[in-house]
C-alpha atoms as an extended CHARMM CRD file, in Angstrom:
* protein
*
        74  EXT
         1         1  UNK       CA             90.3440000000      105.0640000000      127.7510000000  PROA      1               0.0000000000
         2         2  UNK       CA             90.2790000000      103.3650000000      124.3560000000  PROA      2               0.0000000000
         3         3  UNK       CA             90.0380000000      104.0460000000      120.6060000000  PROA      3               0.0000000000
         4         4  UNK       CA             86.8470000000      105.9300000000      119.7860000000  PROA      4               0.0000000000
         5         5  UNK       CA             86.5190000000      107.7290000000      123.1310000000  PROA      5               0.0000000000
         6         6  UNK       CA             85.8960000000      111.4660000000      123.1000000000  PROA      6               0.0000000000
         7         7  UNK       CA             88.1950000000      113.2440000000      125.5360000000  PROA      7               0.0000000000
         8         8  UNK       CA             88.5460000000      116.7290000000      126.9820000000  PROA      8               0.0000000000
         9         9  UNK       CA             92.1370000000      117.8920000000      126.4510000000  PROA      9               0.0000000000
        10        10  UNK       CA             93.9050000000      120.2800000000      128.8130000000  PROA      10              0.0000000000
        11        11  UNK       CA             96.4080000000      122.1020000000      126.6170000000  PROA      11              0.0000000000
        12        12  UNK       CA             98.9150000000      124.8790000000      127.1290000000  PROA      12              0.0000000000
        13        13  UNK       CA            100.5560000000      125.6920000000      130.4500000000  PROA      13              0.0000000000
        14        14  UNK       CA             98.7740000000      125.2000000000      133.7770000000  PROA      14              0.0000000000
        15        15  UNK       CA             99.7860000000      128.6950000000      134.8920000000  PROA      15              0.0000000000
        16        16  UNK       CA             97.7500000000      130.1770000000      131.9830000000  PROA      16              0.0000000000
        17        17  UNK       CA            100.8650000000      131.6780000000      130.3690000000  PROA      17              0.0000000000
        18        18  UNK       CA            100.3680000000      129.8070000000      127.0950000000  PROA      18              0.0000000000
        19        19  UNK       CA            103.0170000000      127.9010000000      125.1870000000  PROA      19              0.0000000000
        20        20  UNK       CA            104.3450000000      128.7280000000      121.7340000000  PROA      20              0.0000000000
        21        21  UNK       CA            101.3480000000      130.8870000000      120.8470000000  PROA      21              0.0000000000
        22        22  UNK       CA             98.7320000000      128.4740000000      122.2560000000  PROA      22              0.0000000000
        23        23  UNK       CA             96.5060000000      129.8210000000      125.0180000000  PROA      23              0.0000000000
        24        24  UNK       CA             95.6910000000      127.7250000000      128.0740000000  PROA      24              0.0000000000
        25        25  UNK       CA             92.3440000000      125.9740000000      127.9920000000  PROA      25              0.0000000000
        26        26  UNK       CA             90.3500000000      122.8600000000      127.1670000000  PROA      26              0.0000000000
        27        27  UNK       CA             89.2230000000      121.3800000000      123.8780000000  PROA      27              0.0000000000
        28        28  UNK       CA             87.7230000000      118.1470000000      122.5720000000  PROA      28              0.0000000000
        29        29  UNK       CA             89.6550000000      115.3360000000      120.8620000000  PROA      29              0.0000000000
        30        30  UNK       CA             89.0840000000      111.7460000000      119.7330000000  PROA      30              0.0000000000
        31        31  UNK       CA             91.2660000000      108.8090000000      120.7890000000  PROA      31              0.0000000000
        32        32  UNK       CA             92.3860000000      107.3710000000      117.4240000000  PROA      32              0.0000000000
        33        33  UNK       CA             95.1570000000      104.9380000000      118.2710000000  PROA      33              0.0000000000
        34        34  UNK       CA             97.2550000000      103.2890000000      120.8890000000  PROA      34              0.0000000000
        35        35  UNK       CA             97.0430000000      104.1130000000      124.5780000000  PROA      35              0.0000000000
        36        36  UNK       CA            100.4460000000      103.4180000000      126.1340000000  PROA      36              0.0000000000
        37        37  UNK       CA            100.7920000000      103.3370000000      129.9060000000  PROA      37              0.0000000000
        38        38  UNK       CA            104.3000000000      104.1380000000      131.1660000000  PROA      38              0.0000000000
        39        39  UNK       CA            103.8250000000      102.0240000000      134.2780000000  PROA      39              0.0000000000
        40        40  UNK       CA            100.9970000000       99.4880000000      134.5920000000  PROA      40              0.0000000000
        41        41  UNK       CA            101.1320000000       99.5750000000      138.3930000000  PROA      41              0.0000000000
        42        42  UNK       CA             99.9490000000      103.1880000000      138.5970000000  PROA      42              0.0000000000
        43        43  UNK       CA             96.9990000000      103.1280000000      136.1430000000  PROA      43              0.0000000000
        44        44  UNK       CA             94.4160000000      103.5130000000      138.8890000000  PROA      44              0.0000000000
        45        45  UNK       CA             96.3700000000      106.0810000000      140.9060000000  PROA      45              0.0000000000
        46        46  UNK       CA             98.4000000000      108.4200000000      138.6900000000  PROA      46              0.0000000000
        47        47  UNK       CA             97.6370000000      108.4920000000      134.9500000000  PROA      47              0.0000000000
        48        48  UNK       CA            101.0770000000      108.1140000000      133.3690000000  PROA      48              0.0000000000
        49        49  UNK       CA            101.3660000000      107.4560000000      129.6620000000  PROA      49              0.0000000000
        50        50  UNK       CA            100.4430000000      108.6730000000      126.2030000000  PROA      50              0.0000000000
        51        51  UNK       CA             97.4400000000      108.2620000000      123.9240000000  PROA      51              0.0000000000
        52        52  UNK       CA             97.2090000000      108.9140000000      120.2010000000  PROA      52              0.0000000000
        53        53  UNK       CA             94.4550000000      111.4840000000      119.6490000000  PROA      53              0.0000000000
        54        54  UNK       CA             92.9870000000      113.4830000000      116.7850000000  PROA      54              0.0000000000
        55        55  UNK       CA             93.3240000000      117.0360000000      118.0950000000  PROA      55              0.0000000000
        56        56  UNK       CA             92.6870000000      120.1510000000      116.0220000000  PROA      56              0.0000000000
        57        57  UNK       CA             93.0110000000      118.2040000000      112.7710000000  PROA      57              0.0000000000
        58        58  UNK       CA             96.2570000000      116.4140000000      113.6420000000  PROA      58              0.0000000000
        59        59  UNK       CA             97.0530000000      113.0150000000      115.1130000000  PROA      59              0.0000000000
        60        60  UNK       CA             99.3670000000      113.5050000000      118.0610000000  PROA      60              0.0000000000
        61        61  UNK       CA            100.4820000000      111.6210000000      121.1590000000  PROA      61              0.0000000000
        62        62  UNK       CA             99.3090000000      113.3420000000      124.3090000000  PROA      62              0.0000000000
        63        63  UNK       CA             99.8960000000      112.8010000000      128.0220000000  PROA      63              0.0000000000
        64        64  UNK       CA             97.0860000000      110.6930000000      129.5060000000  PROA      64              0.0000000000
        65        65  UNK       CA             97.1430000000      112.8570000000      132.6450000000  PROA      65              0.0000000000
        66        66  UNK       CA             95.8470000000      115.7930000000      130.5700000000  PROA      66              0.0000000000
        67        67  UNK       CA             92.9550000000      113.8350000000      129.0460000000  PROA      67              0.0000000000
        68        68  UNK       CA             89.5300000000      113.2740000000      130.5520000000  PROA      68              0.0000000000
        69        69  UNK       CA             87.1200000000      110.7900000000      128.9300000000  PROA      69              0.0000000000
        70        70  UNK       CA             83.7780000000      112.4840000000      128.3090000000  PROA      70              0.0000000000
        71        71  UNK       CA             82.0440000000      109.9290000000      126.0630000000  PROA      71              0.0000000000
        72        72  UNK       CA             83.3180000000      106.3490000000      126.2260000000  PROA      72              0.0000000000
        73        73  UNK       CA             82.9630000000      104.3900000000      122.9950000000  PROA      73              0.0000000000
        74        74  UNK       CA             82.5350000000      101.1560000000      124.8350000000  PROA      74              0.0000000000
């Protein structure tokens, strides 16, 4: 995962209850900045960290574990 990648974002609560008025689902975002792994030793096993993405018109940091690369920029 790197800057320029398109990603599928899992947003809302996994139990479909929604969170603060946002329904559970998937949407598309663009990785626009830093990808920060919380622990380098688990990159290949458990995706732990945050990536800066452009999501619904805003740049936000989002949990890597809820992002799936769908079109690598590389």
